[in-house]
PDB file of C-alpha atoms and ligand atoms in Angstrom:
ATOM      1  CA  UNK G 235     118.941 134.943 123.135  1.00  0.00           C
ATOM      2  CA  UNK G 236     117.548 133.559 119.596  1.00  0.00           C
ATOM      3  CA  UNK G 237     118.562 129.919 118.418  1.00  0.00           C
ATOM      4  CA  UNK G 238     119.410 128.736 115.243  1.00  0.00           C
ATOM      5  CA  UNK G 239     118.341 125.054 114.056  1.00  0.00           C
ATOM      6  CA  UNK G 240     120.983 123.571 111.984  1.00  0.00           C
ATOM      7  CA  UNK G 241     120.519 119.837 110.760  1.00  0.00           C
ATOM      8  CA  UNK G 242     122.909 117.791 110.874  1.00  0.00           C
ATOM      9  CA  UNK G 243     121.810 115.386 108.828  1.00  0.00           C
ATOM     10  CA  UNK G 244     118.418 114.868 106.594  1.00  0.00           C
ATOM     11  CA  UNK G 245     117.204 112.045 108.514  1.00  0.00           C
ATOM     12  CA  UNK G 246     117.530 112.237 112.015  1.00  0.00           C
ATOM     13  CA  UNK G 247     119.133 115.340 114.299  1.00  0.00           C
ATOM     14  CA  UNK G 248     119.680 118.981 114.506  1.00  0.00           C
ATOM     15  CA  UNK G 249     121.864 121.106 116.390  1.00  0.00           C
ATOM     16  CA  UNK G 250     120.861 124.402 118.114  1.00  0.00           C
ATOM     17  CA  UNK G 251     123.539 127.369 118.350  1.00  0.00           C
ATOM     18  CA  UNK G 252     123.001 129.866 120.652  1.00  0.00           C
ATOM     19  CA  UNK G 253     121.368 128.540 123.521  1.00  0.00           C
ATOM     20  CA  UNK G 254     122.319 128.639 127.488  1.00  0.00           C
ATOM     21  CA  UNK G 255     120.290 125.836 128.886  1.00  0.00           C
ATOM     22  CA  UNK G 256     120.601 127.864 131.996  1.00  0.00           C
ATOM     23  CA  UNK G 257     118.618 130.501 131.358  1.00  0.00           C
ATOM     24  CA  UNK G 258     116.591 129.795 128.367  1.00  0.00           C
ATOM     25  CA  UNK G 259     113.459 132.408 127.444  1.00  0.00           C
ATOM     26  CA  UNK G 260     109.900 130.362 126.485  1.00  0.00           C
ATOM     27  CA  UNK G 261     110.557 131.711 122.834  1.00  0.00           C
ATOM     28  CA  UNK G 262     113.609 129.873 122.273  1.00  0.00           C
ATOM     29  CA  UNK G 263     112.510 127.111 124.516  1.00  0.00           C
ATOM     30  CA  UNK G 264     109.474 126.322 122.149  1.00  0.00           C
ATOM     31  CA  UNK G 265     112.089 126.614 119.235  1.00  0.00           C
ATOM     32  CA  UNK G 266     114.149 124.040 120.944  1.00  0.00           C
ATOM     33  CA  UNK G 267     110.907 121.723 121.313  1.00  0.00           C
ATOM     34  CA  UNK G 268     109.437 122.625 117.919  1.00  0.00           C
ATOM     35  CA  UNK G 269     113.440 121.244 116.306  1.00  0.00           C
ATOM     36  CA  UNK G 270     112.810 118.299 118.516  1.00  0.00           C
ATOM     37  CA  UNK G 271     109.461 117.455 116.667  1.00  0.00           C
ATOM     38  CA  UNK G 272     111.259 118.220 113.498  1.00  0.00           C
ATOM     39  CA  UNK G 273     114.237 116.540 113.450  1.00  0.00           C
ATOM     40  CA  UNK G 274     113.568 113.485 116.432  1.00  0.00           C
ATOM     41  CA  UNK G 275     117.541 114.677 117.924  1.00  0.00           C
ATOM     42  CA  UNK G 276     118.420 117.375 118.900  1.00  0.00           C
ATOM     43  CA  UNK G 277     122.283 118.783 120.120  1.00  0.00           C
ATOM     44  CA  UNK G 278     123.433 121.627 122.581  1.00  0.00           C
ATOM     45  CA  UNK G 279     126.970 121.852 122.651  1.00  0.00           C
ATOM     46  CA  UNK G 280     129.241 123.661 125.242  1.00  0.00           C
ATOM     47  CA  UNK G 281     126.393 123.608 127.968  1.00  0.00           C
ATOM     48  CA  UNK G 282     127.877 124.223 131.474  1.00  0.00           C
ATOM     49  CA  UNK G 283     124.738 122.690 133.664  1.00  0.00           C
ATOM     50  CA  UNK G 284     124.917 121.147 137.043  1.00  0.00           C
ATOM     51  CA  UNK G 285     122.453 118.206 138.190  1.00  0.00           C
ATOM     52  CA  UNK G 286     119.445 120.840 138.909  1.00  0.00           C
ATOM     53  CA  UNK G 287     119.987 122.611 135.618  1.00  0.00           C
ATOM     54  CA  UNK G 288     119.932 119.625 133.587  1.00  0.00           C
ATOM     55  CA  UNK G 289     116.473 118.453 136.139  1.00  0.00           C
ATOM     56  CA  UNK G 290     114.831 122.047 135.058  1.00  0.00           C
ATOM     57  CA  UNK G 291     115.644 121.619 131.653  1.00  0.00           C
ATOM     58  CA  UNK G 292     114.457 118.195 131.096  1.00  0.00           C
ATOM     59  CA  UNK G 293     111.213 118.463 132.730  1.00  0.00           C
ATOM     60  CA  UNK G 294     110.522 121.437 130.654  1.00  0.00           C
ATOM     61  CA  UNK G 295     109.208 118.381 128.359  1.00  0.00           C
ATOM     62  CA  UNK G 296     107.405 117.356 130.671  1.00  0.00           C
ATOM     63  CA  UNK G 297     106.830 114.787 133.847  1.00  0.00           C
ATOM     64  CA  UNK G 298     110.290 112.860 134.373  1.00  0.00           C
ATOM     65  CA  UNK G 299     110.440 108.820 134.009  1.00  0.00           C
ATOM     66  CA  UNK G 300     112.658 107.214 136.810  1.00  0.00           C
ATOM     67  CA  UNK G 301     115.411 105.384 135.141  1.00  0.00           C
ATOM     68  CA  UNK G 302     115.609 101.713 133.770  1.00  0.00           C
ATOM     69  CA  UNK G 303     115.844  98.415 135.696  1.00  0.00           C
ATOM     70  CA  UNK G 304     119.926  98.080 134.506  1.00  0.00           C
ATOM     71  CA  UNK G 305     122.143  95.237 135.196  1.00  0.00           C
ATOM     72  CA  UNK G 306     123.592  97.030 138.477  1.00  0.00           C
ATOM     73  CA  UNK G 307     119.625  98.053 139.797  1.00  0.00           C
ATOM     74  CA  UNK G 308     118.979 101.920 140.107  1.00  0.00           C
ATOM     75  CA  UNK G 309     121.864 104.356 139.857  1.00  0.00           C
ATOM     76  CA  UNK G 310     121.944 108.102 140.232  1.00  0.00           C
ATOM     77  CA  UNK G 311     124.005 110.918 141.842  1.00  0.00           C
ATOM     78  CA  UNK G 312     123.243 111.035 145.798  1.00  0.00           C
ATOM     79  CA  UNK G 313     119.990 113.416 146.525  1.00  0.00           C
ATOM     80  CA  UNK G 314     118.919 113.330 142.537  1.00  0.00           C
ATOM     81  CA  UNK G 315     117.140 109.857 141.803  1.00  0.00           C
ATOM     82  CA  UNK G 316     115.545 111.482 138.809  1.00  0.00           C
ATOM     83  CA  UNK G 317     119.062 111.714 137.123  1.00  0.00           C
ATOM     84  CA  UNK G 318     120.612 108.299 136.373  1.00  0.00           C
ATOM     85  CA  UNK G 319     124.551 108.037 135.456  1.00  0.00           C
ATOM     86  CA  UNK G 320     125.852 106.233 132.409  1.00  0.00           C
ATOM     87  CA  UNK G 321     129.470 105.532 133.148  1.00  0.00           C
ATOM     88  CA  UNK G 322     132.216 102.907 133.174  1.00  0.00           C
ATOM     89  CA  UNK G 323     133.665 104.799 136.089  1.00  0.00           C
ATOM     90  CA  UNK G 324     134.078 102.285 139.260  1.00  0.00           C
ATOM     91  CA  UNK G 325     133.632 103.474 142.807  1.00  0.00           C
ATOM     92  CA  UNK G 326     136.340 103.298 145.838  1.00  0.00           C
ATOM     93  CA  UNK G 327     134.685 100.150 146.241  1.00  0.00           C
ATOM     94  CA  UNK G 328     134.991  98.997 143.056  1.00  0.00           C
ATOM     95  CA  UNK G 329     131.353  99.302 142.201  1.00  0.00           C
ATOM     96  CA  UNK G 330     130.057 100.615 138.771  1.00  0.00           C
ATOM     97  CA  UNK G 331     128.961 104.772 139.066  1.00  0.00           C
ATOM     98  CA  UNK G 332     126.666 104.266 136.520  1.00  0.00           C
ATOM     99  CA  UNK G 333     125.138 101.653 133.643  1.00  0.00           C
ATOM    100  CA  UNK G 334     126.406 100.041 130.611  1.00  0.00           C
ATOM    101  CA  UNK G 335     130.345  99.957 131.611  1.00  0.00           C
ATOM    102  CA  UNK G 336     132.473 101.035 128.324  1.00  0.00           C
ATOM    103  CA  UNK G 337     131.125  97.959 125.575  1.00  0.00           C
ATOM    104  CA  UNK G 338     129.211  98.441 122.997  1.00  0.00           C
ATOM    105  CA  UNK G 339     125.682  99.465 123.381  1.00  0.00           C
ATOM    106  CA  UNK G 340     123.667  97.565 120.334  1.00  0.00           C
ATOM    107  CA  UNK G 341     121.509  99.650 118.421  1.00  0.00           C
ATOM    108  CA  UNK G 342     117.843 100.222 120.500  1.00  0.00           C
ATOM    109  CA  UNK G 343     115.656 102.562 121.808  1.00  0.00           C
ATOM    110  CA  UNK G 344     114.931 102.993 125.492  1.00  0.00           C
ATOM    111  CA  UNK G 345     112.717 100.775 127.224  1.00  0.00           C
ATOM    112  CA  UNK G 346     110.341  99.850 124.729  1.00  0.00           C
ATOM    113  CA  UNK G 347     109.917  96.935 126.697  1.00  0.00           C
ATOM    114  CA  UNK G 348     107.307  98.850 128.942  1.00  0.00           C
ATOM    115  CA  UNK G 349     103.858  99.435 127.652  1.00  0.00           C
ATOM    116  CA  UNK G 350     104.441 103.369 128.138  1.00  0.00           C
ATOM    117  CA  UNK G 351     108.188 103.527 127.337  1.00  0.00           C
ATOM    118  CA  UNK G 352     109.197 107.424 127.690  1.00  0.00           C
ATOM    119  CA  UNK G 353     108.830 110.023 124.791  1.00  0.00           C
ATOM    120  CA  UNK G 354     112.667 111.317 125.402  1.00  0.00           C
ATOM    121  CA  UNK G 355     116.198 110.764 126.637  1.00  0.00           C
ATOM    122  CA  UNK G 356     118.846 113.518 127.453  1.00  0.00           C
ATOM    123  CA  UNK G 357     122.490 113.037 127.654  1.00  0.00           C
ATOM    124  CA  UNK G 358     124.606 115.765 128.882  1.00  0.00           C
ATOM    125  CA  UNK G 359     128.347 115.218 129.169  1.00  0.00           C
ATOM    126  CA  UNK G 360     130.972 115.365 131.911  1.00  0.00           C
ATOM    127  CA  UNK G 361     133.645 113.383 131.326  1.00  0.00           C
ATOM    128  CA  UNK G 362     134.789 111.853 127.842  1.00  0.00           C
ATOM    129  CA  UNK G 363     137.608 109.297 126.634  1.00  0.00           C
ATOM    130  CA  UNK G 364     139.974 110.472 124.382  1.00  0.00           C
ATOM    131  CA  UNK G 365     138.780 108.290 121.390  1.00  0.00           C
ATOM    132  CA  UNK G 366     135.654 105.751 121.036  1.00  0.00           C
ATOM    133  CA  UNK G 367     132.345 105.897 122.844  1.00  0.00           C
ATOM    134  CA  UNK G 368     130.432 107.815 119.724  1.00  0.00           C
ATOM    135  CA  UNK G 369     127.055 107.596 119.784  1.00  0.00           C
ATOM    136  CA  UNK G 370     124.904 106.661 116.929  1.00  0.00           C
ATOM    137  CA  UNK G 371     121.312 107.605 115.901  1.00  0.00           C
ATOM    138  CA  UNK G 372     118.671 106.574 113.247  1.00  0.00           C
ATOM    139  CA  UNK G 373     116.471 108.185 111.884  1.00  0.00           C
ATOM    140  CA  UNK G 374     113.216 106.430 111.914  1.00  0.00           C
ATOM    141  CA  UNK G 375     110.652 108.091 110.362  1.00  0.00           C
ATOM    142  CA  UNK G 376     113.196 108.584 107.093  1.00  0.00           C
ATOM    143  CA  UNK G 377     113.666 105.002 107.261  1.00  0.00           C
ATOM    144  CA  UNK G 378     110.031 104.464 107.581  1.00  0.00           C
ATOM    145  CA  UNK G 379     108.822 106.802 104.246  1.00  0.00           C
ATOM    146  CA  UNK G 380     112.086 104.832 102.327  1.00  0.00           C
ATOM    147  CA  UNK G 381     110.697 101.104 103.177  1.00  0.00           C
ATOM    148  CA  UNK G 382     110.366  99.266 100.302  1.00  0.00           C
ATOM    149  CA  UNK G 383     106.755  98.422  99.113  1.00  0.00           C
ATOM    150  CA  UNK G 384     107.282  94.789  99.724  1.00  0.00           C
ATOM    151  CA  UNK G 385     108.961  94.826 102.934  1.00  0.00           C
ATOM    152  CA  UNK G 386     106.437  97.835 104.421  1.00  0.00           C
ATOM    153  CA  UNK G 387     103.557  94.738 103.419  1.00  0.00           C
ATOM    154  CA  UNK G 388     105.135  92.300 105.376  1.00  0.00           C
ATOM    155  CA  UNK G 389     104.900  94.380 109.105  1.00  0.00           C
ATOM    156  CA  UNK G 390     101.321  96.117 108.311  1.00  0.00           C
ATOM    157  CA  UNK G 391      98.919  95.876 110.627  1.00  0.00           C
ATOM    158  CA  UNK G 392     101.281  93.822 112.770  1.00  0.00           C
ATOM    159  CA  UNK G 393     102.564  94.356 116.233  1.00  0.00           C
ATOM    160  CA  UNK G 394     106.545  93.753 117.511  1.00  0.00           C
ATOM    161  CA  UNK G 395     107.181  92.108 120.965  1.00  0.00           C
ATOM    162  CA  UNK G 396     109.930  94.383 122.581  1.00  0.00           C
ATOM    163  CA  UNK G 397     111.708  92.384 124.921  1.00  0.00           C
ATOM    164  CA  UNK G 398     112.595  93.144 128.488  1.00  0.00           C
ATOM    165  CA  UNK G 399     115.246  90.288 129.393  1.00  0.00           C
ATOM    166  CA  UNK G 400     118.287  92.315 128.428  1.00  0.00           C
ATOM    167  CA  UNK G 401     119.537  95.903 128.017  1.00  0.00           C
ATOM    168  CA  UNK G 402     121.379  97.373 125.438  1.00  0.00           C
ATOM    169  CA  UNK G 403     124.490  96.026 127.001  1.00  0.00           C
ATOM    170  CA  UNK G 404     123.742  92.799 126.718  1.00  0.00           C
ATOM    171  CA  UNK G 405     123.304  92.839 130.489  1.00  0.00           C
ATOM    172  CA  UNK G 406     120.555  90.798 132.221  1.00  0.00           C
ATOM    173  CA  UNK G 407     117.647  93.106 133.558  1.00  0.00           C
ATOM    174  CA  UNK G 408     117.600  92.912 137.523  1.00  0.00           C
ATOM    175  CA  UNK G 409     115.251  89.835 138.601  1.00  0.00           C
ATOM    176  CA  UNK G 410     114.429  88.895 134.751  1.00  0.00           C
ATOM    177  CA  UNK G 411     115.389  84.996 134.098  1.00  0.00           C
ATOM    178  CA  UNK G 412     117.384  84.784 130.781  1.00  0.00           C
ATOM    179  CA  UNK G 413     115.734  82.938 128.013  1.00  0.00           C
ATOM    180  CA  UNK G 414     115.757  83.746 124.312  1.00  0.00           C
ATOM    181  CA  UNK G 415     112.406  82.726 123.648  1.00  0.00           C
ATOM    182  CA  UNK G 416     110.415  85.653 122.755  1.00  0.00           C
ATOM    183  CA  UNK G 417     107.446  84.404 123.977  1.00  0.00           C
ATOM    184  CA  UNK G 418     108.703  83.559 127.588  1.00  0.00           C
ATOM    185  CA  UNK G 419     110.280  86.872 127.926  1.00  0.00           C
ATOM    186  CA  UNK G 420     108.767  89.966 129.335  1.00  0.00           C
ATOM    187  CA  UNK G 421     108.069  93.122 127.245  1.00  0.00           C
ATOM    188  CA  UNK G 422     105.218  94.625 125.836  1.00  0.00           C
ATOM    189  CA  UNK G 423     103.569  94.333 121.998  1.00  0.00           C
ATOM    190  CA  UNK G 424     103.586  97.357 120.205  1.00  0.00           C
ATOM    191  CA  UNK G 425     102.469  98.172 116.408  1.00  0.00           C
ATOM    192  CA  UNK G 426     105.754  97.833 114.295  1.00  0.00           C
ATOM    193  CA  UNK G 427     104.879 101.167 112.310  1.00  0.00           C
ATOM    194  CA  UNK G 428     104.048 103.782 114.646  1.00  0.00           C
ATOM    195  CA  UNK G 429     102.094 107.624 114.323  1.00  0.00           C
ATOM    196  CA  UNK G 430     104.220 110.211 115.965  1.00  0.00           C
ATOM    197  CA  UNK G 431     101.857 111.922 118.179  1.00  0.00           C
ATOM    198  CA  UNK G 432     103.340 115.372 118.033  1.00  0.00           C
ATOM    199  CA  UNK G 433     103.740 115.302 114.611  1.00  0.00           C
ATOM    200  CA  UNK G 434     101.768 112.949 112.612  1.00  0.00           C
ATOM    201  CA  UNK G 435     104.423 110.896 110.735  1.00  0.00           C
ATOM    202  CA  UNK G 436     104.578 107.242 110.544  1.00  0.00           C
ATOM    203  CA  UNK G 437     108.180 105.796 112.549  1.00  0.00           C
ATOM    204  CA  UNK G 438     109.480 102.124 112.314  1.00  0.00           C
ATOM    205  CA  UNK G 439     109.613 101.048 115.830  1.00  0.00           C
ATOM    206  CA  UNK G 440     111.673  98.264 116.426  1.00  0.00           C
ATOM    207  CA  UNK G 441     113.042  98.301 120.125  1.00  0.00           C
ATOM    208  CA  UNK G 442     115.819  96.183 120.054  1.00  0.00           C
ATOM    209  CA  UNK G 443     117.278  93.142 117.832  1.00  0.00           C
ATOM    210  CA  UNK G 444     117.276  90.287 120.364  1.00  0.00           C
ATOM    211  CA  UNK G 445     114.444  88.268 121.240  1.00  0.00           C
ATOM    212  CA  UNK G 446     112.240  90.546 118.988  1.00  0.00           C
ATOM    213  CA  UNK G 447     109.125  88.953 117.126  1.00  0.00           C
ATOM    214  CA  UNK G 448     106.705  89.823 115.144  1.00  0.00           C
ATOM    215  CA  UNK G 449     103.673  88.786 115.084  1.00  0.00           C
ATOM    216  CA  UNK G 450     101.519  86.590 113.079  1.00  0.00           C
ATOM    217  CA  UNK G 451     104.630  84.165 111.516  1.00  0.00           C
ATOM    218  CA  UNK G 452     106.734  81.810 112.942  1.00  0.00           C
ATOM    219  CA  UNK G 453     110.089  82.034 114.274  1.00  0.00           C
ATOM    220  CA  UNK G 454     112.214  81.780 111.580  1.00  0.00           C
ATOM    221  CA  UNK G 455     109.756  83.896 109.337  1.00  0.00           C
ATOM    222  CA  UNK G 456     109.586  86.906 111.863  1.00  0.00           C
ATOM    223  CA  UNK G 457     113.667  86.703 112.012  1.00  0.00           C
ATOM    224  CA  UNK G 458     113.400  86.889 108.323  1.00  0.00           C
ATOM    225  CA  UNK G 459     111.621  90.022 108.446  1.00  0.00           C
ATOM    226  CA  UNK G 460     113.714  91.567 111.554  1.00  0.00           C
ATOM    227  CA  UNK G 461     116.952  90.928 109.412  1.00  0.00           C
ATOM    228  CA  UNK G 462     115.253  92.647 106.533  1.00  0.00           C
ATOM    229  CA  UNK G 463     113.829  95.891 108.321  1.00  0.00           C
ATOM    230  CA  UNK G 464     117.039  96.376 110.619  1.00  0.00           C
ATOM    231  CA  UNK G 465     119.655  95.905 107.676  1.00  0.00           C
ATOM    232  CA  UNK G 466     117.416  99.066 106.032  1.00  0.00           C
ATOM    233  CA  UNK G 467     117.187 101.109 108.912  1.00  0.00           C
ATOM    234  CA  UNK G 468     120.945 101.119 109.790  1.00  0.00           C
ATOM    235  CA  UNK G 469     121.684 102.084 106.713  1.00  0.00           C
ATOM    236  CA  UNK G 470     124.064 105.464 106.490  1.00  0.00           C
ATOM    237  CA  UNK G 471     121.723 107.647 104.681  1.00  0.00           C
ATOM    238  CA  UNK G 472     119.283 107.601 107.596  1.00  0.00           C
ATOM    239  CA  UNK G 473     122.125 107.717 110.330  1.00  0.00           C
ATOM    240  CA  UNK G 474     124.274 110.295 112.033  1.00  0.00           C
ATOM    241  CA  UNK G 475     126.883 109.460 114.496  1.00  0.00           C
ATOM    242  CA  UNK G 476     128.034 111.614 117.121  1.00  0.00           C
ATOM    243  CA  UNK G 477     131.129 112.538 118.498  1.00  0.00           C
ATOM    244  CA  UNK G 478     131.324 113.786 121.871  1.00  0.00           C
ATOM    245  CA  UNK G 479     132.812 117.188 123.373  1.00  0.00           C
ATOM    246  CA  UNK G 480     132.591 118.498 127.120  1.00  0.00           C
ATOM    247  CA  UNK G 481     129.396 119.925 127.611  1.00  0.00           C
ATOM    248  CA  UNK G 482     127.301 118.308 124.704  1.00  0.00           C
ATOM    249  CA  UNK G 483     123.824 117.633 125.731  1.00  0.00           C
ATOM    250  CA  UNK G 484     122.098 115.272 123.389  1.00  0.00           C
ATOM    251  CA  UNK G 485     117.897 114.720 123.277  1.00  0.00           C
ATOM    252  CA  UNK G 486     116.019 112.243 121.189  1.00  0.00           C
ATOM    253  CA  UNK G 487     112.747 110.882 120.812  1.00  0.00           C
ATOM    254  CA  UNK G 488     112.462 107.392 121.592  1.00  0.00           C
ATOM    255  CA  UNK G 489     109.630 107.065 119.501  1.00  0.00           C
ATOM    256  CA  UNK G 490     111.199 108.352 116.235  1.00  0.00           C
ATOM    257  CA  UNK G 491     114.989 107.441 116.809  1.00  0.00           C
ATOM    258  CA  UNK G 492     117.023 104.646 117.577  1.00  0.00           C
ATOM    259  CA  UNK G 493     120.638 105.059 119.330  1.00  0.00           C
ATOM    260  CA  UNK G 494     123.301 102.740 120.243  1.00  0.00           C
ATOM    261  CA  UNK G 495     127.280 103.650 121.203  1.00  0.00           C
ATOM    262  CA  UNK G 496     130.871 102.058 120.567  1.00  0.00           C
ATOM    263  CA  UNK G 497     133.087 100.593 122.920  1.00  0.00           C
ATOM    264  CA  UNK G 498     135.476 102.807 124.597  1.00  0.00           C
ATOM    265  CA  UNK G 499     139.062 101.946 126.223  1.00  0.00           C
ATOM    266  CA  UNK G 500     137.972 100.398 129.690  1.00  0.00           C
ATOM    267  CA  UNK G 501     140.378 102.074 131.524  1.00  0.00           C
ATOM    268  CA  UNK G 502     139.464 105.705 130.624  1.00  0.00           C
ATOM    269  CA  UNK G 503     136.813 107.750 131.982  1.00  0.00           C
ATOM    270  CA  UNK G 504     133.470 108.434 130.718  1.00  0.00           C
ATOM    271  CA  UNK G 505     130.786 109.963 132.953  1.00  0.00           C
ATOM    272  CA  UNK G 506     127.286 111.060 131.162  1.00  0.00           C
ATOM    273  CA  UNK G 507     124.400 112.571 133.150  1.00  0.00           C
ATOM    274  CA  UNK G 508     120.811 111.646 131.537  1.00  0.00           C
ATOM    275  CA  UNK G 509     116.802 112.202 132.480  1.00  0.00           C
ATOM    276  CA  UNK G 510     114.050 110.806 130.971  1.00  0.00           C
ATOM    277  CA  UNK G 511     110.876 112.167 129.789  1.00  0.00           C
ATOM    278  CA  UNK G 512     107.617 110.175 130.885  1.00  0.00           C
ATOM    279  CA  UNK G 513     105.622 108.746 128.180  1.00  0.00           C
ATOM    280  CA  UNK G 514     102.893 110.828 127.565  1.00  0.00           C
ATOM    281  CA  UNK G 515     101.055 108.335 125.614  1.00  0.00           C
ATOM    282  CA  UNK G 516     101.053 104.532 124.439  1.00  0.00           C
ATOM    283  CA  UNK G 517     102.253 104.182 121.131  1.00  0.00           C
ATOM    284  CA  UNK G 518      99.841 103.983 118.560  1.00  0.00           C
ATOM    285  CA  UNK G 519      99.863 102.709 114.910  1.00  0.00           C
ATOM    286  CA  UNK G 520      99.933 104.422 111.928  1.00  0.00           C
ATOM    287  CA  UNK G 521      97.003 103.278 110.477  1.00  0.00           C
ATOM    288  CA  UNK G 522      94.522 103.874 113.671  1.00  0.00           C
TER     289      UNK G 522
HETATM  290  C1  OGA P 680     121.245 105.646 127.008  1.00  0.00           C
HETATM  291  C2  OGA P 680     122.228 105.075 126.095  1.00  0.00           C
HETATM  292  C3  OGA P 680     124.362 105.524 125.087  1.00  0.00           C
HETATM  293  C4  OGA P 680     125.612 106.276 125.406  1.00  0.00           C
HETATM  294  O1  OGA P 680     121.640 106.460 127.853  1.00  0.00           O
HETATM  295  O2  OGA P 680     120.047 105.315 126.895  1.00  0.00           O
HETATM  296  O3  OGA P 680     121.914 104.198 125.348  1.00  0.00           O
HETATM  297  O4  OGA P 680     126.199 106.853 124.492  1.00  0.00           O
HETATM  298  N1  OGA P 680     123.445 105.628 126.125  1.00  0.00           N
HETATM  299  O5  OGA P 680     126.002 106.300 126.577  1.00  0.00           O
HETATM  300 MN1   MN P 681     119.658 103.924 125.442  1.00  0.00          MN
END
């Protein structure tokens, strides 16, 4: 086997032909990692991996994270608690599979809310609707060299609060109490322009919209300068949006990327597999 790296766009993702996730040599393996680095997403389409072959390729990265605190508490396929389902799919008794039912996922990246959120996420898919449930990315170091002077002044040398009341769903985290005060709510601070450990560039890290802050202004100031930086960042040139076949499995740096899905028909199926990498460091800034 030899893999080919193929961009898909300039800012964020790359797809790699010619790869069986099943039995994958170190060369190509380090070529898989080394696109990672590169291009923060990375696809493998027409995989055909069962719950152990998507465990062995995931912590080929490195330690796995267990999955989030969702709205439903922790929810994997029996015997593999690494793996944690994303699906709308009920049970026979009528409970959720998996998280974040078929709405829209707002645009975020995963769990900043911890101190150590993890490096990576996987994705690898089972079951698909017909139409809707695409999944977005952004490209954040692109966004981050293309900030205007002005705005790039406003967030240096400041930290973000990353809030931890809500997922990307808009659910309520398990034993969190709602509040949209910033300051009451859990998270973690973290410096608003990052340095990507493996590779040295600075990243935009915003977490999520709601209940974010930054520091050092008031309320209405800091939402000022949210609007501002997320109204750049979502922008298309630094954004690729995916489109889901059988057997895609999707990677991205949580650190460099943020992701968020459509809404899909409720009453069709969509059943996604995913691991997480550990953190293998605490995000640092990009001027330390
Ligand atoms: C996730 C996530 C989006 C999707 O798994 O972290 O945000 O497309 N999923 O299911
Ligand atoms: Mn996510």
């Amino acid at each position: 086997m030899s893999v080919t790296v193929r961009p898909v766009t300039s800012a964020v993702g790359a797809e790699i032909l010619g790869a069986d996730l099943r039995k994958l040599g170190d060369a190509d393996f380090r070529a898989i990692q080394e696109a990672w680095y590169g291009h923060s997403m990375i696809l493998l389409r027409g995989q055909q991996l069962s719950d152990d072959d998507l465990l062995a390729f995931s912590r080929r990265f490195g330690e796995l994270d267990p999955p989030p605190n969702q709205e439903r508490g922790r929810i994997s396929p029996p015997g593999y608690p690494d793996i944690y389902v994303v699906s709308n799919v009920l049970d026979k008794k009528g409970e959720p599979i998996g998280a974040l039912g078929a709405g829209e996922a707002v645009w975020h990246t995963d769990m900043s809310y911890l101190d150590m959120p993890p490096d990576a996420s996987m994705l690898y898919s089972l079951e698909i609707p017909a139409n809707g449930g695409n999944t977005w990315f952004c490209g954040m170091q692109a966004a981050c060299d293309a900030l205007p002077a002005d705005l790039a002044r406003k967030i240096e040398g400041r930290r973000i609060k990353h809030d931890g009341t809500y997922n990307s769903g808009g659910y309520l985290r398990k034993g969190v109490t709602p509040t949209d005060d910033p300051m009451a709510a859990p998270g973690a601070w973290h410096p608003a322009i990052l340095r990507h450990p493996a590779n040295g560039r600075a990243t935009l890290y915003l977490g999520r919209r709601r209940n974010s802050y930054v520091e050092g202004y008031d309320r209405a100031e800091s939402d000022a300068v949210l609007e501002a930086l997320w109204a750049h960042v979502t922008q298309p040139q630094f954004v690729y949006e995916h489109v889901w076949k059988l057997g895609d499995l999707v990677m991205w740096d949580n650190r460099s990327t943020m992701h968020r899905r459509d809404p899909f028909d409720g009453e069709a199926r969509r059943i996604m597999h995913r691991t997480q990498i550990k953190g293998s460091a605490r995000p640092v800034a990009f001027a330390a």
